[in-house]
Tab-separated table of C-alpha atoms in Angstrom:
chain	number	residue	atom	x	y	z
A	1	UNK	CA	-6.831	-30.251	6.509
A	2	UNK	CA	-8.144	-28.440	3.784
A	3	UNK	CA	-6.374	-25.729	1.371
A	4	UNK	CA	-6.669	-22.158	2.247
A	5	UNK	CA	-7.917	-19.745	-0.200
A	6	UNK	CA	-5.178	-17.792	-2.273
A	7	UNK	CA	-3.648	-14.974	-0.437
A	8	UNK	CA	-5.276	-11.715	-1.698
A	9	UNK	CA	-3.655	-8.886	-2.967
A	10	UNK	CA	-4.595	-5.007	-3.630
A	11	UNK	CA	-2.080	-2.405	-5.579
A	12	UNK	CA	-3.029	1.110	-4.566
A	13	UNK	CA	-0.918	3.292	-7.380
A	14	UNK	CA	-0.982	6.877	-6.735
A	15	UNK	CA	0.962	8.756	-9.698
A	16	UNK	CA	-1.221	11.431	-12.292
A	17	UNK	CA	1.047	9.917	-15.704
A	18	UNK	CA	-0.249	6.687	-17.214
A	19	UNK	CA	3.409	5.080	-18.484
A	20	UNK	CA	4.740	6.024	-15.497
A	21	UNK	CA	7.510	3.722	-13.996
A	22	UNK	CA	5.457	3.616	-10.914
A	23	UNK	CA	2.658	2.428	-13.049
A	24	UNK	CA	5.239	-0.630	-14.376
A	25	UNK	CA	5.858	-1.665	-10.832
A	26	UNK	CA	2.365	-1.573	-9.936
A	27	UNK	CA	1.766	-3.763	-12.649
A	28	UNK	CA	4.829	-5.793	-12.260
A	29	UNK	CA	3.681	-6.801	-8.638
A	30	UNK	CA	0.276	-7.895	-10.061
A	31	UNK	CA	1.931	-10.136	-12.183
A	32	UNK	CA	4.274	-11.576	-10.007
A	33	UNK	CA	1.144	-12.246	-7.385
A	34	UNK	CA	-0.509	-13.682	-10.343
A	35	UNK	CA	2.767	-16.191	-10.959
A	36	UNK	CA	2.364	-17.494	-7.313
A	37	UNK	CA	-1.232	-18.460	-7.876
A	38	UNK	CA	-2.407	-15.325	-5.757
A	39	UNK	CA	-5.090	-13.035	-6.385
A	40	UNK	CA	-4.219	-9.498	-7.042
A	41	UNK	CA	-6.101	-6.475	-7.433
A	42	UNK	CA	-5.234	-2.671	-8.889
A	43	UNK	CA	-6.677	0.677	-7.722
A	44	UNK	CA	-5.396	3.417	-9.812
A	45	UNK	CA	-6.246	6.781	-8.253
A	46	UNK	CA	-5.433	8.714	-10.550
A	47	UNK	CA	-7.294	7.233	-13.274
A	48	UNK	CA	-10.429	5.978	-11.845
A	49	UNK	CA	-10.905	9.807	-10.808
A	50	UNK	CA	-10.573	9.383	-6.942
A	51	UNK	CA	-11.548	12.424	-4.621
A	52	UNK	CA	-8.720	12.456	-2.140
A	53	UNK	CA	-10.563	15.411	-0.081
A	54	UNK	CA	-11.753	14.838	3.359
A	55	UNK	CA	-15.113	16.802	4.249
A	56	UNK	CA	-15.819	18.205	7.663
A	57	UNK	CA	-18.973	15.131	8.105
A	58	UNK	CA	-16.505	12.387	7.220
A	59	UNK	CA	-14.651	13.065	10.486
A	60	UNK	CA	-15.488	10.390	13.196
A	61	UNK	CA	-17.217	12.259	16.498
A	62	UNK	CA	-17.857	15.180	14.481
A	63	UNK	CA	-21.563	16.599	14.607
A	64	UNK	CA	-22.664	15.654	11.336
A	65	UNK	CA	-20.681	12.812	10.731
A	66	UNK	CA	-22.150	10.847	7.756
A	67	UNK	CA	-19.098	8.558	6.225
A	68	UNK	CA	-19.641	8.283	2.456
A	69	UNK	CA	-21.052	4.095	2.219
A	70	UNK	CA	-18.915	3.701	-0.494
A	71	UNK	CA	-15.522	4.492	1.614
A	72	UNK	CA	-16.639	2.085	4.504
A	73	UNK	CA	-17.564	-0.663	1.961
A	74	UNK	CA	-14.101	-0.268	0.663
A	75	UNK	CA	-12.419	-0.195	4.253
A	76	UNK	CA	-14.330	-3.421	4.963
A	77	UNK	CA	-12.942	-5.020	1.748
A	78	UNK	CA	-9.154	-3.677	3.153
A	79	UNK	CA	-10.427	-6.364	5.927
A	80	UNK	CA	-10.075	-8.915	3.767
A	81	UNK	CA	-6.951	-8.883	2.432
A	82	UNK	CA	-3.522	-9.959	3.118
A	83	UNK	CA	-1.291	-7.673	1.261
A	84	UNK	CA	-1.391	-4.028	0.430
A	85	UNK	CA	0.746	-2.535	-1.495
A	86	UNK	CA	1.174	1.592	-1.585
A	87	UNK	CA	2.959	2.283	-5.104
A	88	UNK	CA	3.579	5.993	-5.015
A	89	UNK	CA	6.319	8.820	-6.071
A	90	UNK	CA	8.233	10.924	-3.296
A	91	UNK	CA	7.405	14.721	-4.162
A	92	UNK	CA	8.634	16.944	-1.766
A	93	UNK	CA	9.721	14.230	0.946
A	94	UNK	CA	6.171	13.014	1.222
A	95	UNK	CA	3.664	10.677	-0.867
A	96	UNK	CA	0.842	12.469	-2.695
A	97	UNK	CA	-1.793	14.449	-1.232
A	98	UNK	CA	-3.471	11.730	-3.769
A	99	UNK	CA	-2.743	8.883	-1.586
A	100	UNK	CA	-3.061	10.817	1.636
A	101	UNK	CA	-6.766	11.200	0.787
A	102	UNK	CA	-7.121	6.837	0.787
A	103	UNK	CA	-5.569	7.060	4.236
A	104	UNK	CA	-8.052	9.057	5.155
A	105	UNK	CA	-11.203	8.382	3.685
A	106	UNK	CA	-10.875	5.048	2.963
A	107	UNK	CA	-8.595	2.946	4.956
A	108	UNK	CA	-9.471	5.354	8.030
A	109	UNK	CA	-12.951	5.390	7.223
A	110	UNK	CA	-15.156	5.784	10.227
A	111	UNK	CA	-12.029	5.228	12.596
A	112	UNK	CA	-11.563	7.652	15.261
A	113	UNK	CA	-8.790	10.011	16.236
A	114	UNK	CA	-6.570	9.894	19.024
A	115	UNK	CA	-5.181	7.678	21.452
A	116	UNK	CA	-8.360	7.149	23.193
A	117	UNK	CA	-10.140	6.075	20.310
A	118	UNK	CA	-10.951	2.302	20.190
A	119	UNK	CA	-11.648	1.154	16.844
A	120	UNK	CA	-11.168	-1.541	15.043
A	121	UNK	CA	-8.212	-2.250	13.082
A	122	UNK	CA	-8.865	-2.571	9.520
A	123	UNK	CA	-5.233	-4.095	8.567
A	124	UNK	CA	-4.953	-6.397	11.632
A	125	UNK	CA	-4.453	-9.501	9.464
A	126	UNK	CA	-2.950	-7.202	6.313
A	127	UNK	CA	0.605	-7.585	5.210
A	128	UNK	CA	1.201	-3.251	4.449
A	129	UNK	CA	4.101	-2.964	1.650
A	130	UNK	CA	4.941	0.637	0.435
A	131	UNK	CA	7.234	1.203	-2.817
A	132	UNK	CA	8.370	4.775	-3.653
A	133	UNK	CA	10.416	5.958	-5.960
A	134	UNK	CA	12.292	9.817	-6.411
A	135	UNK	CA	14.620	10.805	-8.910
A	136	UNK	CA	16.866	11.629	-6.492
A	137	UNK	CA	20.092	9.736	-4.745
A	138	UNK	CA	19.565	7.872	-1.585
A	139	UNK	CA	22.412	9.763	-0.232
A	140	UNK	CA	20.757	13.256	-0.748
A	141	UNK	CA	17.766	11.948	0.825
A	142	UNK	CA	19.360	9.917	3.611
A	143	UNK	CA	20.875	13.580	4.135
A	144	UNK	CA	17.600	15.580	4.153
A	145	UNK	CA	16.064	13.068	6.247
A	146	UNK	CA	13.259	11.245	4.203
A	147	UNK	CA	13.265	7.966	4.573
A	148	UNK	CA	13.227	8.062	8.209
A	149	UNK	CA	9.937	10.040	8.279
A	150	UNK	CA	8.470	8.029	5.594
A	151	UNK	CA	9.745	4.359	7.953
A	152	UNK	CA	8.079	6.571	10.895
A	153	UNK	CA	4.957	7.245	8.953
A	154	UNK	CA	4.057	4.080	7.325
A	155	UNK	CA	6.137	1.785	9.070
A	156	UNK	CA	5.473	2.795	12.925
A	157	UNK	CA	2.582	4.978	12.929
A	158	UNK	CA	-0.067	3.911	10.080
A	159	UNK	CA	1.365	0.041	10.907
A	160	UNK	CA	0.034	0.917	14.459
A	161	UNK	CA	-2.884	2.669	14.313
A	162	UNK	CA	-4.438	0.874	11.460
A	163	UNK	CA	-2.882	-2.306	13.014
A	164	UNK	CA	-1.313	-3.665	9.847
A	165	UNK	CA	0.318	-7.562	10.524
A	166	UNK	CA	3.938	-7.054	8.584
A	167	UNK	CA	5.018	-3.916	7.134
A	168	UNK	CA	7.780	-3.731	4.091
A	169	UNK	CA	9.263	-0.916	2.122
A	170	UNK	CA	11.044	-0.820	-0.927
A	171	UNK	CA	11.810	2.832	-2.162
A	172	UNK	CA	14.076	3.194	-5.767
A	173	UNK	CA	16.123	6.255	-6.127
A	174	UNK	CA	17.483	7.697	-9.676
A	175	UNK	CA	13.980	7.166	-11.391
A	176	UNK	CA	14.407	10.079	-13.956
A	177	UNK	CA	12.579	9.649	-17.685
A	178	UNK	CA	15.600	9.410	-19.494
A	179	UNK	CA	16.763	6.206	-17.371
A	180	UNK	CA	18.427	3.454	-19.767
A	181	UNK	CA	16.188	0.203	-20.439
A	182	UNK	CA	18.812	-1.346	-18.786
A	183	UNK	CA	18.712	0.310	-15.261
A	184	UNK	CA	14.628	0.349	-15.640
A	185	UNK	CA	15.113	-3.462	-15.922
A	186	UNK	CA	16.929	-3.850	-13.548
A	187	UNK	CA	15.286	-1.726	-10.845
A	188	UNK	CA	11.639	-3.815	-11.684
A	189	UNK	CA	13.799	-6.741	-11.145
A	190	UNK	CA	14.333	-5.534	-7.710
A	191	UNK	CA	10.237	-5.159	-7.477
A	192	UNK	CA	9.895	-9.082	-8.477
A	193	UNK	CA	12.693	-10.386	-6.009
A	194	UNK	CA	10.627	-7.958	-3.167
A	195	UNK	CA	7.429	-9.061	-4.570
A	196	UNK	CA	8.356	-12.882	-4.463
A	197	UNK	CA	9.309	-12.692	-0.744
A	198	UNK	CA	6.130	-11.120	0.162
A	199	UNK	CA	4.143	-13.547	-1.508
A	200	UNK	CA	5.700	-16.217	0.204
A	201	UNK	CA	5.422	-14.850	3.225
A	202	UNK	CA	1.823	-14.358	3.015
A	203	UNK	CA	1.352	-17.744	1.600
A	204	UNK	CA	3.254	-19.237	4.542
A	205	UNK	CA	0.841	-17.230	7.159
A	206	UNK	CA	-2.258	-18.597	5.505
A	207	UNK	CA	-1.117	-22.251	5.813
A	208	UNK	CA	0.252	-21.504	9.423
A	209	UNK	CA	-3.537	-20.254	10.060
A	210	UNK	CA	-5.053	-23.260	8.715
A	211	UNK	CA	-3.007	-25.296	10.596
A	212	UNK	CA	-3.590	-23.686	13.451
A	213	UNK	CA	-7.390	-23.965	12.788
A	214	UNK	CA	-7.169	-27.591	12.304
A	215	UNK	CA	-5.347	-28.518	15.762
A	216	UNK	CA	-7.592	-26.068	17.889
């Protein structure tokens, strides 16, 4: 029995400042893929300029429809992974319209609407992780409701109709700017303890697969 290939990673960050603390955990989980011997990638939206709007031809059964290449060849690279990790702020009780815009033009690329529709699944083998952050409590949002739409929106409904393997969610409250060095640290150790488990999960499915391989 051979050795499967290293479990590959991409970081989708979704935040308009640069030295932004969701910017450190994006790059925090790269390195801590990159400790376990795993390959990791990092799409940052923001900076490589991405156009989050969705045009009337990109919609599937739409006269018209004409998918930009580009977005499918990036939906069939989602394919190939085994983790993806959302790394965005909560504005509003909701992610970015930023990262809304990958939903939809990239990872739903050419994928049809509905409950009739019968496409394929481009997470089916894909570990989907989502960290957030807000600057406020967990209390106040617990209270307003916002982690239970964001669990039903990533967690149930993306998870489903993009047919991700595993879902995960880590979301950090009390990110302001003026946070301590000390409470920063300590929340990105929180990233590296979530990131480590995740790894080894993923690890663990790819031997389990080549095992399985072997015996059929």
């Amino acid at each position: 029995m051979g050795s499967p290939l290293p479990v590959h990673h991409l970081v989708v960050l979704s935040h308009p400042q640069p030295d932004s603390f969701c910017g450190a955990i994006a790059r925090c989980w790269q390195e801590r893929a990159q400790h376990h011997h795993q390959s990791c990638d990092l799409r940052d939206l923001y900076r490589e300029n991405f156009d989050p709007v969705l045009r009337a031809n990109e919609q599937p059964g739409k006269e018209g429809y004409t998918p930009l290449p580009q977005n499918i060849a990036e939906r069939e690279r989602l394919e190939q992974l085994d983790v993806l990790t959302f790394v965005y702020p909560v504005w509003f009780g909701t992610p970015p319209a930023m990262l809304k815009g990958y939903l939809e033009r990239v990872v739903g690329s050419g994928i049809g609407f509905g409950p009739e529709a019968d496409d394929p699944k481009p997470l089916a083998n894909v570990r989907l992780v989502q960290i957030s952050t807000s600057s406020s409590s967990t209390p106040w949002l617990n209270e307003k409701g916002v982690p239970s739409a964001l669990h039903t929106l990533f967690d149930t409904y993306i998870a489903e109709v993009f047919g991700a393997h595993a879902t995960y969610r880590l979301h950090l409250d009390a990110i302001t700017q003026n946070m301590g060095e000390q409470r920063a640290a300590a929340r990105l150790r929180e990233v590296q303890d979530f990131a480590d488990r995740v790894c080894a999960e993923a690890n663990a499915d790819r031997w389990d697969r080549v095992r399985a391989k072997s015996e059929s």
